[in-house]
mmCIF file of C-alpha atoms and ligand atoms in Angstrom:
data_model
loop_
_atom_site.group_PDB
_atom_site.id
_atom_site.type_symbol
_atom_site.label_atom_id
_atom_site.label_comp_id
_atom_site.label_asym_id
_atom_site.label_seq_id
_atom_site.Cartn_x
_atom_site.Cartn_y
_atom_site.Cartn_z
ATOM 1 C CA MET A 349 -24.115 -21.240 27.031
ATOM 2 C CA LYS A 350 -23.739 -19.261 23.830
ATOM 3 C CA LYS A 351 -20.692 -19.721 21.634
ATOM 4 C CA ARG A 352 -18.578 -16.606 21.238
ATOM 5 C CA VAL A 353 -16.692 -15.133 18.285
ATOM 6 C CA LEU A 354 -14.180 -12.370 18.859
ATOM 7 C CA VAL A 355 -13.910 -9.923 15.955
ATOM 8 C CA ALA A 356 -10.994 -7.492 15.565
ATOM 9 C CA THR A 357 -10.040 -4.944 12.921
ATOM 10 C CA GLY A 358 -6.255 -4.483 12.734
ATOM 11 C CA GLY A 359 -3.736 -2.361 10.840
ATOM 12 C CA GLY A 360 -4.551 0.771 8.872
ATOM 13 C CA ASP A 361 -8.277 1.362 8.495
ATOM 14 C CA CYS A 362 -9.978 1.276 5.120
ATOM 15 C CA PRO A 363 -13.459 1.720 3.694
ATOM 16 C CA GLY A 364 -15.599 -1.389 4.173
ATOM 17 C CA LEU A 365 -14.502 -2.534 7.649
ATOM 18 C CA ASN A 366 -17.911 -1.734 9.112
ATOM 19 C CA ALA A 367 -19.643 -3.555 6.282
ATOM 20 C CA VAL A 368 -17.679 -6.723 7.160
ATOM 21 C CA ILE A 369 -18.564 -6.387 10.857
ATOM 22 C CA ARG A 370 -22.250 -5.904 10.026
ATOM 23 C CA ALA A 371 -22.302 -8.916 7.693
ATOM 24 C CA ILE A 372 -20.679 -11.161 10.332
ATOM 25 C CA VAL A 373 -23.250 -10.104 12.924
ATOM 26 C CA LYS A 374 -26.190 -10.441 10.536
ATOM 27 C CA ARG A 375 -25.128 -13.905 9.428
ATOM 28 C CA ALA A 376 -24.437 -15.003 13.018
ATOM 29 C CA SER A 377 -27.854 -13.787 14.142
ATOM 30 C CA ARG A 378 -29.410 -16.379 11.846
ATOM 31 C CA GLU A 379 -27.916 -19.086 14.069
ATOM 32 C CA HIS A 380 -29.384 -19.394 17.559
ATOM 33 C CA ASN A 381 -26.364 -19.983 19.630
ATOM 34 C CA TRP A 382 -23.768 -17.361 18.777
ATOM 35 C CA GLU A 383 -22.608 -14.126 20.316
ATOM 36 C CA ILE A 384 -20.252 -11.693 18.543
ATOM 37 C CA LEU A 385 -17.784 -9.623 20.555
ATOM 38 C CA GLY A 386 -15.637 -6.827 19.186
ATOM 39 C CA SER A 387 -12.125 -6.313 20.543
ATOM 40 C CA ILE A 388 -11.503 -2.575 20.670
ATOM 41 C CA ASP A 389 -8.428 -1.301 18.770
ATOM 42 C CA ALA A 390 -7.462 -4.602 17.176
ATOM 43 C CA PHE A 391 -6.378 -7.211 19.749
ATOM 44 C CA ASP A 392 -5.491 -4.509 22.275
ATOM 45 C CA GLY A 393 -9.037 -4.768 23.638
ATOM 46 C CA LEU A 394 -8.395 -8.323 24.800
ATOM 47 C CA LEU A 395 -4.898 -7.590 26.075
ATOM 48 C CA ARG A 396 -5.658 -4.392 28.011
ATOM 49 C CA ASP A 397 -6.445 -4.290 31.715
ATOM 50 C CA PRO A 398 -9.321 -3.884 32.049
ATOM 51 C CA MET A 399 -10.242 -5.620 28.831
ATOM 52 C CA HIS A 400 -12.234 -3.641 26.336
ATOM 53 C CA LEU A 401 -14.674 -5.898 24.522
ATOM 54 C CA VAL A 402 -18.090 -4.857 23.194
ATOM 55 C CA GLU A 403 -21.035 -6.994 22.270
ATOM 56 C CA LEU A 404 -21.918 -6.514 18.612
ATOM 57 C CA THR A 405 -25.667 -6.960 18.303
ATOM 58 C CA PRO A 406 -27.779 -6.580 15.135
ATOM 59 C CA GLU A 407 -29.089 -3.298 16.608
ATOM 60 C CA LYS A 408 -25.557 -2.018 17.182
ATOM 61 C CA VAL A 409 -24.421 -2.693 13.606
ATOM 62 C CA ALA A 410 -27.599 -1.571 11.835
ATOM 63 C CA GLY A 411 -26.752 0.723 8.926
ATOM 64 C CA ILE A 412 -23.008 0.885 9.621
ATOM 65 C CA HIS A 413 -22.063 -0.573 6.209
ATOM 66 C CA VAL A 414 -22.143 2.928 4.722
ATOM 67 C CA GLN A 415 -19.724 4.392 7.276
ATOM 68 C CA GLY A 416 -15.962 4.689 6.793
ATOM 69 C CA GLY A 417 -13.503 3.668 9.518
ATOM 70 C CA THR A 418 -14.304 0.918 12.007
ATOM 71 C CA ILE A 419 -16.716 1.114 14.919
ATOM 72 C CA ILE A 420 -14.408 -1.091 16.990
ATOM 73 C CA GLY A 421 -11.243 0.927 16.360
ATOM 74 C CA THR A 422 -7.906 -0.264 15.050
ATOM 75 C CA THR A 423 -4.167 0.163 15.481
ATOM 76 C CA ASN A 424 -1.194 -0.618 13.298
ATOM 77 C CA LYS A 425 1.239 -1.014 16.156
ATOM 78 C CA GLY A 426 1.743 -3.515 18.919
ATOM 79 C CA GLY A 427 -0.301 -6.711 19.062
ATOM 80 C CA PRO A 428 0.144 -10.010 20.929
ATOM 81 C CA PHE A 429 3.671 -10.642 19.640
ATOM 82 C CA ALA A 430 5.078 -7.117 20.059
ATOM 83 C CA TRP A 431 3.299 -5.438 22.949
ATOM 84 C CA PRO A 432 4.945 -2.061 23.706
ATOM 85 C CA VAL A 433 6.189 -1.595 27.284
ATOM 86 C CA LYS A 434 7.834 1.447 28.791
ATOM 87 C CA ASN A 435 11.132 0.721 30.517
ATOM 88 C CA THR A 436 12.171 2.371 33.785
ATOM 89 C CA ASP A 437 14.600 4.643 31.904
ATOM 90 C CA GLY A 438 11.704 5.961 29.773
ATOM 91 C CA SER A 439 12.670 4.028 26.641
ATOM 92 C CA TRP A 440 10.291 1.555 24.969
ATOM 93 C CA SER A 441 10.636 -2.080 24.080
ATOM 94 C CA THR A 442 8.191 -4.819 23.085
ATOM 95 C CA VAL A 443 7.281 -8.111 24.747
ATOM 96 C CA ASP A 444 5.635 -11.256 23.440
ATOM 97 C CA ARG A 445 2.200 -11.615 25.051
ATOM 98 C CA SER A 446 0.853 -14.281 22.734
ATOM 99 C CA GLN A 447 0.468 -16.883 25.494
ATOM 100 C CA ASP A 448 -1.390 -14.333 27.602
ATOM 101 C CA PHE A 449 -3.604 -13.688 24.559
ATOM 102 C CA MET A 450 -4.435 -17.398 24.282
ATOM 103 C CA ASP A 451 -5.155 -17.606 28.031
ATOM 104 C CA ARG A 452 -7.473 -14.600 27.847
ATOM 105 C CA LEU A 453 -9.387 -16.180 24.959
ATOM 106 C CA ARG A 454 -9.947 -19.213 27.151
ATOM 107 C CA TYR A 455 -11.032 -17.184 30.224
ATOM 108 C CA GLN A 456 -13.500 -15.303 28.034
ATOM 109 C CA ASN A 457 -14.883 -18.583 26.637
ATOM 110 C CA ILE A 458 -14.152 -17.463 23.108
ATOM 111 C CA ASP A 459 -14.677 -20.212 20.556
ATOM 112 C CA ALA A 460 -13.414 -18.456 17.437
ATOM 113 C CA VAL A 461 -11.592 -15.325 16.300
ATOM 114 C CA ILE A 462 -12.131 -13.383 13.063
ATOM 115 C CA ASN A 463 -9.204 -11.092 12.317
ATOM 116 C CA ILE A 464 -9.966 -8.454 9.668
ATOM 117 C CA GLY A 465 -6.685 -6.968 8.500
ATOM 118 C CA GLY A 466 -3.898 -6.641 5.957
ATOM 119 C CA ASP A 467 -0.660 -8.582 5.657
ATOM 120 C CA GLY A 468 0.680 -7.561 9.095
ATOM 121 C CA SER A 469 -2.569 -8.629 10.772
ATOM 122 C CA GLN A 470 -2.705 -11.883 8.826
ATOM 123 C CA ARG A 471 0.872 -12.669 9.870
ATOM 124 C CA ILE A 472 -0.381 -12.331 13.445
ATOM 125 C CA SER A 473 -3.359 -14.589 12.548
ATOM 126 C CA GLN A 474 -1.016 -17.248 11.189
ATOM 127 C CA SER A 475 1.247 -17.172 14.257
ATOM 128 C CA LEU A 476 -1.777 -17.411 16.581
ATOM 129 C CA TYR A 477 -3.163 -20.273 14.491
ATOM 130 C CA GLU A 478 0.154 -22.102 14.922
ATOM 131 C CA MET A 479 -0.338 -21.739 18.687
ATOM 132 C CA GLY A 480 -3.736 -23.445 18.384
ATOM 133 C CA CYS A 481 -5.964 -20.377 18.035
ATOM 134 C CA PRO A 482 -9.237 -21.064 16.154
ATOM 135 C CA ILE A 483 -8.852 -18.115 13.804
ATOM 136 C CA ILE A 484 -10.197 -16.945 10.432
ATOM 137 C CA GLY A 485 -8.680 -14.054 8.411
ATOM 138 C CA VAL A 486 -10.447 -11.424 6.320
ATOM 139 C CA PRO A 487 -8.223 -9.496 3.877
ATOM 140 C CA LYS A 488 -8.495 -5.713 4.020
ATOM 141 C CA THR A 489 -6.236 -2.987 2.734
ATOM 142 C CA ILE A 490 -6.377 -0.118 0.297
ATOM 143 C CA ASP A 491 -2.987 -1.340 -0.980
ATOM 144 C CA ASN A 492 -4.448 -4.549 -2.535
ATOM 145 C CA ASP A 493 -1.130 -6.239 -1.759
ATOM 146 C CA LEU A 494 -2.376 -9.499 -0.211
ATOM 147 C CA SER A 495 -1.994 -12.433 -2.538
ATOM 148 C CA HIS A 496 -4.465 -15.256 -3.220
ATOM 149 C CA THR A 497 -7.404 -12.869 -3.420
ATOM 150 C CA ASP A 498 -8.375 -10.979 -6.588
ATOM 151 C CA PHE A 499 -9.028 -7.880 -4.505
ATOM 152 C CA THR A 500 -8.955 -6.809 -0.886
ATOM 153 C CA PHE A 501 -11.910 -4.666 0.141
ATOM 154 C CA GLY A 502 -11.165 -0.953 0.516
ATOM 155 C CA PHE A 503 -8.973 -0.859 -2.567
ATOM 156 C CA GLN A 504 -11.661 0.127 -5.077
ATOM 157 C CA THR A 505 -12.847 3.014 -2.909
ATOM 158 C CA ALA A 506 -9.249 4.250 -2.578
ATOM 159 C CA VAL A 507 -8.938 4.066 -6.372
ATOM 160 C CA ASP A 508 -12.127 6.148 -6.689
ATOM 161 C CA THR A 509 -10.655 8.759 -4.332
ATOM 162 C CA ALA A 510 -7.340 8.827 -6.203
ATOM 163 C CA THR A 511 -9.125 9.022 -9.574
ATOM 164 C CA ASP A 512 -11.233 11.918 -8.342
ATOM 165 C CA ALA A 513 -7.985 13.667 -7.354
ATOM 166 C CA VAL A 514 -6.481 13.064 -10.819
ATOM 167 C CA ASP A 515 -9.644 14.432 -12.452
ATOM 168 C CA LYS A 516 -9.375 17.603 -10.410
ATOM 169 C CA LEU A 517 -5.648 18.000 -10.948
ATOM 170 C CA VAL A 518 -6.029 17.589 -14.726
ATOM 171 C CA THR A 519 -8.222 20.694 -14.964
ATOM 172 C CA THR A 520 -5.902 22.867 -12.886
ATOM 173 C CA ALA A 521 -2.831 21.520 -14.734
ATOM 174 C CA ALA A 522 -4.478 22.425 -18.053
ATOM 175 C CA SER A 523 -5.512 25.900 -16.896
ATOM 176 C CA HIS A 524 -2.017 26.783 -15.640
ATOM 177 C CA HIS A 525 0.055 24.807 -18.178
ATOM 178 C CA ARG A 526 1.817 22.979 -15.375
ATOM 179 C CA VAL A 527 3.092 19.533 -14.504
ATOM 180 C CA LEU A 528 1.107 18.231 -11.547
ATOM 181 C CA ILE A 529 2.439 15.357 -9.480
ATOM 182 C CA LEU A 530 0.052 13.275 -7.371
ATOM 183 C CA GLU A 531 1.579 10.943 -4.760
ATOM 184 C CA VAL A 532 -0.709 8.082 -3.758
ATOM 185 C CA MET A 533 -0.443 5.310 -1.154
ATOM 186 C CA GLY A 534 0.039 1.602 -1.793
ATOM 187 C CA ARG A 535 3.197 0.730 0.118
ATOM 188 C CA TYR A 536 5.355 -1.620 -1.980
ATOM 189 C CA ALA A 537 2.630 -2.117 -4.612
ATOM 190 C CA GLY A 538 1.618 0.211 -7.421
ATOM 191 C CA TRP A 539 -2.036 -0.846 -7.690
ATOM 192 C CA ILE A 540 -3.649 2.446 -6.668
ATOM 193 C CA ALA A 541 -1.314 4.486 -8.889
ATOM 194 C CA LEU A 542 -1.841 2.226 -11.889
ATOM 195 C CA HIS A 543 -5.635 2.126 -11.624
ATOM 196 C CA ALA A 544 -5.957 5.861 -10.984
ATOM 197 C CA SER A 545 -3.589 6.660 -13.883
ATOM 198 C CA ILE A 546 -5.707 4.712 -16.349
ATOM 199 C CA ALA A 547 -9.043 5.876 -14.922
ATOM 200 C CA GLY A 548 -7.962 9.507 -14.611
ATOM 201 C CA GLY A 549 -5.850 9.725 -17.776
ATOM 202 C CA ALA A 550 -2.402 10.557 -16.397
ATOM 203 C CA GLU A 551 0.525 10.847 -18.791
ATOM 204 C CA VAL A 552 3.068 9.275 -16.447
ATOM 205 C CA CYS A 553 2.571 6.519 -13.849
ATOM 206 C CA LEU A 554 5.465 5.625 -11.562
ATOM 207 C CA ILE A 555 5.158 2.439 -9.510
ATOM 208 C CA PRO A 556 7.544 0.417 -7.309
ATOM 209 C CA GLU A 557 7.447 -2.518 -9.721
ATOM 210 C CA VAL A 558 9.034 -0.431 -12.537
ATOM 211 C CA PRO A 559 12.039 1.626 -11.372
ATOM 212 C CA TYR A 560 11.992 4.886 -13.300
ATOM 213 C CA ASP A 561 14.661 6.692 -15.262
ATOM 214 C CA ILE A 562 14.211 10.441 -14.791
ATOM 215 C CA ASN A 563 15.433 11.069 -18.345
ATOM 216 C CA LYS A 564 12.645 8.833 -19.680
ATOM 217 C CA VAL A 565 10.121 10.719 -17.556
ATOM 218 C CA MET A 566 11.474 13.961 -19.037
ATOM 219 C CA GLN A 567 11.142 12.538 -22.554
ATOM 220 C CA ALA A 568 7.513 11.637 -21.887
ATOM 221 C CA LEU A 569 6.830 15.151 -20.613
ATOM 222 C CA GLU A 570 8.593 16.766 -23.574
ATOM 223 C CA GLN A 571 6.598 14.681 -26.062
ATOM 224 C CA ARG A 572 3.445 15.729 -24.310
ATOM 225 C CA ILE A 573 4.393 19.398 -24.403
ATOM 226 C CA ASP A 574 5.534 19.142 -28.056
ATOM 227 C CA ASN A 575 2.066 17.804 -28.842
ATOM 228 C CA GLY A 576 0.897 21.271 -27.994
ATOM 229 C CA LYS A 577 -0.807 20.215 -24.785
ATOM 230 C CA GLY A 578 1.293 22.358 -22.488
ATOM 231 C CA PHE A 579 0.513 20.427 -19.329
ATOM 232 C CA ALA A 580 0.919 16.955 -17.877
ATOM 233 C CA ASN A 581 -0.224 14.840 -14.953
ATOM 234 C CA ILE A 582 1.967 12.347 -13.138
ATOM 235 C CA VAL A 583 0.729 9.788 -10.617
ATOM 236 C CA ILE A 584 3.494 8.383 -8.429
ATOM 237 C CA ALA A 585 3.097 5.579 -5.892
ATOM 238 C CA GLU A 586 4.636 6.296 -2.485
ATOM 239 C CA GLY A 587 6.892 3.262 -2.999
ATOM 240 C CA ALA A 588 8.162 4.284 -6.451
ATOM 241 C CA VAL A 589 11.930 4.062 -6.944
ATOM 242 C CA PRO A 590 14.333 5.742 -9.332
ATOM 243 C CA ILE A 591 16.738 3.352 -11.062
ATOM 244 C CA ALA A 592 19.748 2.902 -8.803
ATOM 245 C CA GLY A 593 17.777 4.553 -6.008
ATOM 246 C CA SER A 594 15.667 3.414 -3.086
ATOM 247 C CA MET A 595 12.222 4.103 -1.667
ATOM 248 C CA SER A 596 11.640 7.450 -0.032
ATOM 249 C CA TYR A 597 10.795 7.070 3.666
ATOM 250 C CA SER A 598 11.276 8.416 7.153
ATOM 251 C CA GLU A 599 12.221 6.459 10.274
ATOM 252 C CA ASN A 600 9.285 5.597 12.525
ATOM 253 C CA ASP A 601 10.265 5.185 16.177
ATOM 254 C CA THR A 602 6.725 4.555 17.508
ATOM 255 C CA PRO A 603 7.035 1.436 19.730
ATOM 256 C CA GLY A 604 5.647 -1.710 18.098
ATOM 257 C CA ALA A 605 5.079 0.075 14.763
ATOM 258 C CA MET A 606 6.645 -0.589 11.390
ATOM 259 C CA LYS A 607 10.153 0.809 11.379
ATOM 260 C CA ILE A 608 9.737 2.929 8.282
ATOM 261 C CA ARG A 609 7.027 5.249 7.003
ATOM 262 C CA LEU A 610 6.917 5.650 3.238
ATOM 263 C CA GLY A 611 6.485 9.150 1.857
ATOM 264 C CA GLY A 612 8.300 11.859 -0.047
ATOM 265 C CA ALA A 613 8.404 10.182 -3.464
ATOM 266 C CA GLY A 614 6.423 13.016 -5.095
ATOM 267 C CA MET A 615 8.614 15.815 -3.712
ATOM 268 C CA ARG A 616 11.745 13.915 -4.668
ATOM 269 C CA LEU A 617 10.450 13.448 -8.208
ATOM 270 C CA SER A 618 9.688 17.149 -8.435
ATOM 271 C CA GLN A 619 13.291 17.979 -7.523
ATOM 272 C CA GLU A 620 14.648 15.333 -9.907
ATOM 273 C CA LEU A 621 12.625 16.869 -12.753
ATOM 274 C CA LYS A 622 13.934 20.346 -11.967
ATOM 275 C CA ASP A 623 17.495 19.001 -11.778
ATOM 276 C CA ALA A 624 16.956 17.306 -15.153
ATOM 277 C CA GLY A 625 16.037 20.655 -16.684
ATOM 278 C CA CYS A 626 12.246 20.700 -16.581
ATOM 279 C CA THR A 627 11.256 24.288 -17.299
ATOM 280 C CA ILE A 628 7.506 23.868 -16.883
ATOM 281 C CA GLU A 629 6.142 24.820 -13.485
ATOM 282 C CA ILE A 630 5.604 21.817 -11.209
ATOM 283 C CA ARG A 631 3.217 21.423 -8.280
ATOM 284 C CA GLU A 632 2.932 18.450 -5.941
ATOM 285 C CA THR A 633 -0.055 16.915 -4.107
ATOM 286 C CA ILE A 634 0.189 14.181 -1.491
ATOM 287 C CA LEU A 635 -3.198 12.484 -1.272
ATOM 288 C CA GLY A 636 -2.366 10.681 1.986
ATOM 289 C CA HIS A 637 -5.019 9.420 4.367
ATOM 290 C CA LEU A 638 -7.904 10.762 2.304
ATOM 291 C CA GLN A 639 -7.507 7.436 0.512
ATOM 292 C CA ARG A 640 -8.276 5.524 3.681
ATOM 293 C CA GLY A 641 -11.304 7.470 4.880
ATOM 294 C CA GLY A 642 -14.880 7.965 3.863
ATOM 295 C CA ARG A 643 -17.769 5.826 2.749
ATOM 296 C CA PRO A 644 -17.007 2.603 0.910
ATOM 297 C CA ASN A 645 -18.250 2.505 -2.684
ATOM 298 C CA ALA A 646 -20.837 -0.069 -3.737
ATOM 299 C CA PHE A 647 -18.204 -2.585 -4.896
ATOM 300 C CA ASP A 648 -16.423 -2.530 -1.539
ATOM 301 C CA ARG A 649 -19.692 -2.736 0.423
ATOM 302 C CA ILE A 650 -20.670 -5.815 -1.555
ATOM 303 C CA LEU A 651 -17.241 -7.469 -1.323
ATOM 304 C CA ALA A 652 -17.033 -6.674 2.406
ATOM 305 C CA SER A 653 -20.507 -8.136 2.960
ATOM 306 C CA GLN A 654 -19.559 -11.284 1.056
ATOM 307 C CA PHE A 655 -16.358 -11.585 3.116
ATOM 308 C CA GLY A 656 -18.252 -11.131 6.399
ATOM 309 C CA VAL A 657 -20.888 -13.772 5.638
ATOM 310 C CA LYS A 658 -18.262 -16.216 4.394
ATOM 311 C CA ALA A 659 -16.024 -15.608 7.433
ATOM 312 C CA PHE A 660 -18.824 -16.578 9.807
ATOM 313 C CA GLU A 661 -19.662 -19.631 7.696
ATOM 314 C CA MET A 662 -15.994 -20.632 7.913
ATOM 315 C CA VAL A 663 -16.322 -20.384 11.705
ATOM 316 C CA LEU A 664 -19.267 -22.826 11.504
ATOM 317 C CA GLU A 665 -17.103 -25.101 9.322
ATOM 318 C CA GLN A 666 -14.122 -24.657 11.678
ATOM 319 C CA LYS A 667 -11.825 -23.702 8.791
ATOM 320 C CA TRP A 668 -9.188 -22.393 11.186
ATOM 321 C CA GLY A 669 -6.036 -20.906 9.723
ATOM 322 C CA HIS A 670 -7.875 -19.904 6.539
ATOM 323 C CA MET A 671 -8.587 -16.525 5.050
ATOM 324 C CA VAL A 672 -11.637 -15.457 3.081
ATOM 325 C CA ALA A 673 -10.662 -14.606 -0.500
ATOM 326 C CA TYR A 674 -12.235 -13.340 -3.703
ATOM 327 C CA ASN A 675 -11.673 -15.643 -6.635
ATOM 328 C CA HIS A 676 -14.036 -14.156 -9.183
ATOM 329 C CA PRO A 677 -16.944 -14.876 -9.113
ATOM 330 C CA ASN A 678 -16.593 -16.944 -5.950
ATOM 331 C CA ILE A 679 -15.742 -16.217 -2.334
ATOM 332 C CA VAL A 680 -13.392 -18.967 -1.212
ATOM 333 C CA ALA A 681 -11.210 -20.022 1.712
ATOM 334 C CA VAL A 682 -7.409 -20.027 1.285
ATOM 335 C CA PRO A 683 -4.745 -20.956 3.842
ATOM 336 C CA ILE A 684 -3.521 -17.755 5.528
ATOM 337 C CA ILE A 685 0.038 -18.981 5.129
ATOM 338 C CA ASP A 686 -0.351 -18.867 1.334
ATOM 339 C CA ALA A 687 -1.744 -15.322 1.378
ATOM 340 C CA ILE A 688 1.169 -13.937 3.395
ATOM 341 C CA GLN A 689 3.914 -15.826 1.562
ATOM 342 C CA GLU A 690 4.552 -12.972 -0.854
ATOM 343 C CA TYR A 691 3.095 -9.566 -1.669
ATOM 344 C CA ASN A 692 0.611 -9.215 -4.486
ATOM 345 C CA LEU A 693 2.535 -6.794 -6.706
ATOM 346 C CA VAL A 694 1.646 -5.401 -10.122
ATOM 347 C CA ASP A 695 2.603 -7.884 -12.822
ATOM 348 C CA THR A 696 4.481 -5.739 -15.315
ATOM 349 C CA SER A 697 3.554 -8.059 -18.174
ATOM 350 C CA SER A 698 -0.164 -8.005 -17.330
ATOM 351 C CA ASP A 699 -2.969 -6.775 -19.568
ATOM 352 C CA LEU A 700 -3.512 -3.843 -17.223
ATOM 353 C CA VAL A 701 0.050 -2.559 -17.671
ATOM 354 C CA ASN A 702 -0.243 -3.297 -21.389
ATOM 355 C CA THR A 703 -3.446 -1.235 -21.496
ATOM 356 C CA ALA A 704 -1.693 1.666 -19.791
ATOM 357 C CA ARG A 705 1.243 1.496 -22.194
ATOM 358 C CA GLY A 706 -1.172 1.157 -25.117
ATOM 359 C CA MET A 707 -2.828 4.402 -24.029
ATOM 360 C CA GLY A 708 0.563 6.122 -24.107
ATOM 361 C CA ILE A 709 1.084 6.228 -20.335
ATOM 362 C CA SER A 710 4.814 6.278 -19.565
ATOM 363 C CA PHE A 711 6.230 4.240 -16.665
ATOM 364 C CA GLY A 712 9.508 6.097 -16.954
ATOM 365 C CA ASP A 713 11.294 3.017 -18.301
HETATM 366 O O1 F6P B 697 -1.274 -0.072 4.396
HETATM 367 C C1 F6P B 697 -2.128 1.016 4.274
HETATM 368 C C2 F6P B 697 -1.364 2.308 4.290
HETATM 369 O O2 F6P B 697 -2.281 3.367 4.124
HETATM 370 C C3 F6P B 697 -0.235 2.408 3.273
HETATM 371 O O3 F6P B 697 -0.700 2.672 1.972
HETATM 372 C C4 F6P B 697 0.615 3.482 3.877
HETATM 373 O O4 F6P B 697 1.973 3.362 3.502
HETATM 374 C C5 F6P B 697 0.468 3.251 5.361
HETATM 375 O O5 F6P B 697 -0.705 2.480 5.547
HETATM 376 C C6 F6P B 697 0.356 4.509 6.176
HETATM 377 O O6 F6P B 697 0.301 4.156 7.512
HETATM 378 P P1 F6P B 697 0.008 5.205 8.690
HETATM 379 O O7 F6P B 697 -1.481 5.329 8.816
HETATM 380 O O8 F6P B 697 0.634 4.588 9.882
HETATM 381 O O9 F6P B 697 0.627 6.518 8.296
#
């Protein structure tokens, strides 16, 4: 009987998921005795009745590395430890179905699990591993906030998208002599904002790691205007915080989902600037899910392919409880528990931040 690997993509999608899936299947097809199954919509496919699993053959994954999204679907709510159930009064609660998950793996004769996902998914991987699940993690997220890997795949493509947006906003800001604010994703990390600010040439970059003082932002804008430029571009991370303020978010009551949804930082900044006396016209753009969609760039396709091949090789080596990671120039295995211990946030004393400051980019501090 063939050995079986269950592959799932969990959490928010990002460019490169399909390239990982394809690489796993291609590498597995070089062994004689392995079958790859995809669980539809993260682990929901295994937990649903009827189950929804698909066989991932080399024919099925041919050419998918160029496609955005994930051919096996994903979800960023629910999962084995917080399965949403509707109560008789119509309200929702969650139940722990992790033991059921383990039983279903056994009934399906699954020998290994590869969980491709961000920090939430890898927390699930770690908890399943502690229950005895033979599991390998693959780090994905546009936010680049998983530690113990130089980069997650998907991040560089999101940076390209954000940089393209800055490039476009610079020309319209210049034509109209306006301040243009671009809000980008990244959750509690400012990686996308920082990279896009340097690549696109923004004047101000506001990230969660450096709480901003609106008066300092105003000073930066005034200097820029006094230089005779007459326009300015600001990139703000969705998790950016004013000093003595908090992140801008809305409550999320979707069962099994994260309790808060970040957003609104750009509009808030716009109002703060007006309140602080900014007389230049301001316009706001929220880049949103554009950053998650579309074709992965070459870097992400390559990194995703390296992660996929390595993940299957870690299955052969039975490196359970480990996550594939990029430690330039090598692809290595790190304990999942280490990767989820703390977020990978922007180091404010790093060369990258120093480069930004050296180019005159203000962090509002
Ligand atoms: O983690 C990826 C991410 O895109 C974050 O940058 C963002 O805060 C969040 O997911 C958005 O999630 P949703 O797709 O549920 O709106």
